[in-house]
Amino acid sequence: MTYHWTDDLRFREGSTIFWSRPKSSESPYFDVPDNERQAVTRELLREHPLSGQDVTNAVLDAWEDIFTSTIGVGRIGIDIFPTPQIMGFLLHELIPLRVSSSHNGWRKDSEASEKDLVFEPDLRFSTEVKTSSNSNLIYGNRSYGVENSGRGKKAKSGYYIAVNFQSWREAGRNQPRIRRVRFGWIDSTDWIAQTAETGQASSLPSIVYGSQLAIVFDD
């Protein structure tokens, strides 16, 4: 089953961290020179059932869903102003629901071993969702940068939707907006865990932003 789309994909350097681990033989980028990674990413995205526009629509619609929601007698954006962590959680839950409501074969994950967005006809296209209130970067838990994080956990390599959004503090009196949506592939070995044992985050080297995550929406 092959899918094609022709969005004008763009890439952007996004970090001061340039080092990355060697690619494993299971990676689609194995033995691919750094300057040819973009071509591999383009092919990976051409094969994916969702287009860049599909992903963008799901993200923007999910974002608007947040602001039409109420909790008890309070409306988000009028009475309730959630922290970035909660806004990210809501996006994380709503994006898969938006995709599954308009595209056959997709559903939200139902167990810990599944990607956030599951494509039942072909699981290799299942996709992870990452969100961040950082203006440009995304982060994973520290376990993303650890080689073996335990049995029964979801695979860290594969397709990713990465979303950057504004916080309430940055938006001032206005409704926060989606800054950027990226779509692409991240290998488990791309994640770099904080060196301190107390550190809780993993980051990505700049080459991943520059060649493996295509920008499909940029505000």
GROMACS .gro file of C-alpha atoms in nm:
model
  219
    1MET     CA    1   0.000   0.000   0.000
    2THR     CA    2   0.171   0.320  -0.118
    3TYR     CA    3   0.057   0.678  -0.072
    4HIS     CA    4   0.185   0.993  -0.238
    5TRP     CA    5   0.158   1.361  -0.163
    6THR     CA    6   0.339   1.662  -0.300
    7ASP     CA    7   0.351   1.919  -0.022
    8ASP     CA    8   0.642   2.163  -0.051
    9LEU     CA    9   0.849   2.027   0.237
   10ARG     CA   10   1.089   2.258   0.416
   11PHE     CA   11   1.350   2.191   0.684
   12ARG     CA   12   1.512   2.416   0.939
   13GLU     CA   13   1.803   2.392   1.177
   14GLY     CA   14   1.663   2.397   1.527
   15SER     CA   15   1.934   2.337   1.786
   16THR     CA   16   2.290   2.416   1.880
   17ILE     CA   17   2.354   2.044   1.937
   18PHE     CA   18   2.515   1.904   1.622
   19TRP     CA   19   2.638   1.564   1.741
   20SER     CA   20   2.426   1.257   1.678
   21ARG     CA   21   2.478   0.886   1.738
   22PRO     CA   22   2.552   0.651   1.446
   23LYS     CA   23   2.242   0.511   1.277
   24SER     CA   24   2.159   0.145   1.327
   25SER     CA   25   2.110  -0.093   1.036
   26GLU     CA   26   1.732  -0.082   1.102
   27SER     CA   27   1.720   0.294   1.044
   28PRO     CA   28   1.604   0.427   0.704
   29TYR     CA   29   1.903   0.663   0.729
   30PHE     CA   30   2.160   0.385   0.780
   31ASP     CA   31   2.474   0.455   0.576
   32VAL     CA   32   2.309   0.766   0.424
   33PRO     CA   33   2.538   1.073   0.414
   34ASP     CA   34   2.415   1.366   0.623
   35ASN     CA   35   2.353   1.580   0.315
   36GLU     CA   36   2.120   1.314   0.168
   37ARG     CA   37   1.895   1.265   0.469
   38GLN     CA   38   1.634   1.512   0.345
   39ALA     CA   39   1.573   1.298   0.037
   40VAL     CA   40   1.512   0.994   0.258
   41THR     CA   41   1.268   1.193   0.471
   42ARG     CA   42   1.078   1.312   0.164
   43GLU     CA   43   1.037   0.951   0.051
   44LEU     CA   44   0.926   0.838   0.397
   45LEU     CA   45   0.658   1.108   0.399
   46ARG     CA   46   0.545   1.029   0.045
   47GLU     CA   47   0.474   0.675   0.164
   48HIS     CA   48   0.276   0.787   0.469
   49PRO     CA   49  -0.107   0.772   0.449
   50LEU     CA   50  -0.139   1.126   0.593
   51SER     CA   51  -0.029   1.431   0.398
   52GLY     CA   52   0.130   1.738   0.550
   53GLN     CA   53  -0.202   1.917   0.506
   54ASP     CA   54  -0.387   1.635   0.684
   55VAL     CA   55  -0.149   1.665   0.978
   56THR     CA   56  -0.175   2.045   0.985
   57ASN     CA   57  -0.555   2.036   0.976
   58ALA     CA   58  -0.568   1.785   1.263
   59VAL     CA   59  -0.334   1.996   1.477
   60LEU     CA   60  -0.510   2.327   1.413
   61ASP     CA   61  -0.855   2.175   1.462
   62ALA     CA   62  -0.743   2.009   1.787
   63TRP     CA   63  -0.603   2.344   1.905
   64GLU     CA   64  -0.935   2.517   1.839
   65ASP     CA   65  -1.117   2.232   2.016
   66ILE     CA   66  -0.934   2.331   2.333
   67PHE     CA   67  -1.076   2.683   2.324
   68THR     CA   68  -1.432   2.567   2.267
   69SER     CA   69  -1.412   2.337   2.570
   70THR     CA   70  -1.549   2.393   2.917
   71ILE     CA   71  -1.454   2.234   3.248
   72GLY     CA   72  -1.750   2.254   3.480
   73VAL     CA   73  -1.867   2.614   3.457
   74GLY     CA   74  -1.531   2.743   3.332
   75ARG     CA   75  -1.430   2.795   2.970
   76ILE     CA   76  -1.068   2.755   2.863
   77GLY     CA   77  -0.927   3.089   2.759
   78ILE     CA   78  -1.190   3.286   2.947
   79ASP     CA   79  -1.202   3.145   3.299
   80ILE     CA   80  -0.931   2.878   3.289
   81PHE     CA   81  -0.575   2.921   3.160
   82PRO     CA   82  -0.400   2.582   3.169
   83THR     CA   83  -0.024   2.545   3.208
   84PRO     CA   84   0.182   2.451   2.900
   85GLN     CA   85   0.200   2.094   3.032
   86ILE     CA   86  -0.179   2.068   3.038
   87MET     CA   87  -0.217   2.237   2.698
   88GLY     CA   88   0.031   1.986   2.559
   89PHE     CA   89  -0.160   1.698   2.718
   90LEU     CA   90  -0.485   1.817   2.560
   91LEU     CA   91  -0.324   1.845   2.217
   92HIS     CA   92  -0.170   1.503   2.263
   93GLU     CA   93  -0.516   1.356   2.326
   94LEU     CA   94  -0.710   1.554   2.066
   95ILE     CA   95  -0.482   1.525   1.761
   96PRO     CA   96  -0.532   1.146   1.730
   97LEU     CA   97  -0.907   1.190   1.776
   98ARG     CA   98  -0.914   1.451   1.500
   99VAL     CA   99  -0.722   1.224   1.263
  100SER     CA  100  -0.936   0.917   1.338
  101SER     CA  101  -1.258   1.115   1.292
  102SER     CA  102  -1.172   1.210   0.933
  103HIS     CA  103  -0.942   0.932   0.805
  104ASN     CA  104  -1.026   0.563   0.789
  105GLY     CA  105  -0.794   0.313   0.951
  106TRP     CA  106  -0.665   0.545   1.223
  107ARG     CA  107  -0.736   0.531   1.595
  108LYS     CA  108  -0.599   0.665   1.920
  109ASP     CA  109  -0.368   0.438   2.120
  110SER     CA  110  -0.532   0.203   2.369
  111GLU     CA  111  -0.226   0.056   2.546
  112ALA     CA  112   0.123   0.164   2.649
  113SER     CA  113   0.300  -0.036   2.378
  114GLU     CA  114   0.123   0.151   2.095
  115LYS     CA  115   0.217   0.477   1.925
  116ASP     CA  116  -0.012   0.773   2.002
  117LEU     CA  117  -0.175   0.747   1.661
  118VAL     CA  118  -0.227   0.390   1.536
  119PHE     CA  119  -0.277   0.297   1.169
  120GLU     CA  120  -0.439  -0.045   1.185
  121PRO     CA  121  -0.396  -0.144   0.817
  122ASP     CA  122  -0.017  -0.110   0.846
  123LEU     CA  123   0.138  -0.045   1.188
  124ARG     CA  124   0.466   0.082   1.046
  125PHE     CA  125   0.287   0.409   0.969
  126SER     CA  126   0.168   0.454   1.330
  127THR     CA  127   0.284   0.792   1.454
  128GLU     CA  128   0.400   0.948   1.780
  129VAL     CA  129   0.289   1.300   1.884
  130LYS     CA  130   0.524   1.542   2.063
  131THR     CA  131   0.428   1.893   2.176
  132SER     CA  132   0.625   2.177   2.333
  133SER     CA  133   0.574   2.539   2.437
  134ASN     CA  134   0.935   2.604   2.333
  135SER     CA  135   0.941   2.833   2.031
  136ASN     CA  136   1.129   2.584   1.814
  137LEU     CA  137   1.250   2.267   1.991
  138ILE     CA  138   1.079   1.953   2.112
  139TYR     CA  139   1.177   1.724   2.396
  140GLY     CA  140   1.120   1.369   2.510
  141ASN     CA  141   1.131   1.214   2.854
  142ARG     CA  142   1.477   1.112   2.969
  143SER     CA  143   1.387   0.750   2.885
  144TYR     CA  144   1.386   0.845   2.516
  145GLY     CA  145   1.762   0.890   2.533
  146VAL     CA  146   1.824   0.566   2.720
  147GLU     CA  147   1.895   0.259   2.509
  148ASN     CA  148   1.672   0.015   2.698
  149SER     CA  149   1.374   0.166   2.878
  150GLY     CA  150   1.198  -0.162   2.955
  151ARG     CA  151   0.981  -0.428   2.798
  152GLY     CA  152   0.627  -0.344   2.697
  153LYS     CA  153   0.716   0.013   2.607
  154LYS     CA  154   0.635   0.166   2.270
  155ALA     CA  155   0.906   0.177   2.004
  156LYS     CA  156   1.090   0.511   2.004
  157SER     CA  157   1.183   0.498   1.633
  158GLY     CA  158   0.931   0.592   1.366
  159TYR     CA  159   0.709   0.868   1.237
  160TYR     CA  160   0.653   1.177   1.453
  161ILE     CA  161   0.424   1.480   1.453
  162ALA     CA  162   0.598   1.760   1.644
  163VAL     CA  163   0.406   2.070   1.752
  164ASN     CA  164   0.531   2.398   1.901
  165PHE     CA  165   0.272   2.628   2.057
  166GLN     CA  166   0.257   2.957   2.242
  167SER     CA  167   0.208   2.976   2.617
  168TRP     CA  168  -0.049   3.206   2.775
  169ARG     CA  169   0.230   3.425   2.909
  170GLU     CA  170   0.367   3.483   2.559
  171ALA     CA  171   0.026   3.545   2.405
  172GLY     CA  172  -0.068   3.818   2.652
  173ARG     CA  173  -0.433   3.910   2.602
  174ASN     CA  174  -0.460   3.710   2.281
  175GLN     CA  175  -0.538   3.343   2.232
  176PRO     CA  176  -0.214   3.144   2.212
  177ARG     CA  177  -0.138   3.007   1.867
  178ILE     CA  178   0.030   2.709   1.708
  179ARG     CA  179   0.377   2.822   1.607
  180ARG     CA  180   0.499   2.530   1.399
  181VAL     CA  181   0.408   2.175   1.296
  182ARG     CA  182   0.672   1.928   1.182
  183PHE     CA  183   0.625   1.582   1.035
  184GLY     CA  184   0.896   1.325   0.985
  185TRP     CA  185   1.099   1.040   1.129
  186ILE     CA  186   1.305   1.015   1.448
  187ASP     CA  187   1.521   0.718   1.540
  188SER     CA  188   1.549   0.609   1.903
  189THR     CA  189   1.923   0.679   1.889
  190ASP     CA  190   1.859   1.042   1.788
  191TRP     CA  191   1.740   1.131   2.138
  192ILE     CA  192   2.011   1.263   2.371
  193ALA     CA  193   1.931   1.223   2.741
  194GLN     CA  194   2.045   1.484   2.991
  195THR     CA  195   2.372   1.367   3.141
  196ALA     CA  196   2.271   1.434   3.502
  197GLU     CA  197   2.079   1.144   3.658
  198THR     CA  198   1.829   1.397   3.792
  199GLY     CA  199   1.765   1.538   3.443
  200GLN     CA  200   1.421   1.455   3.308
  201ALA     CA  201   1.444   1.551   2.939
  202SER     CA  202   1.593   1.428   2.614
  203SER     CA  203   1.676   1.660   2.325
  204LEU     CA  204   1.749   1.624   1.954
  205PRO     CA  205   2.059   1.726   1.758
  206SER     CA  206   2.027   1.997   1.495
  207ILE     CA  207   2.068   1.752   1.205
  208VAL     CA  208   1.733   1.595   1.298
  209TYR     CA  209   1.555   1.931   1.271
  210GLY     CA  210   1.744   2.008   0.954
  211SER     CA  211   1.686   1.684   0.767
  212GLN     CA  212   1.443   1.444   0.937
  213LEU     CA  213   1.153   1.668   1.047
  214ALA     CA  214   0.985   1.859   0.764
  215ILE     CA  215   0.799   2.180   0.844
  216VAL     CA  216   0.439   2.144   0.725
  217PHE     CA  217   0.304   2.452   0.906
  218ASP     CA  218   0.486   2.766   1.018
  219ASP     CA  219   0.300   3.061   1.167
   0.00000   0.00000   0.00000
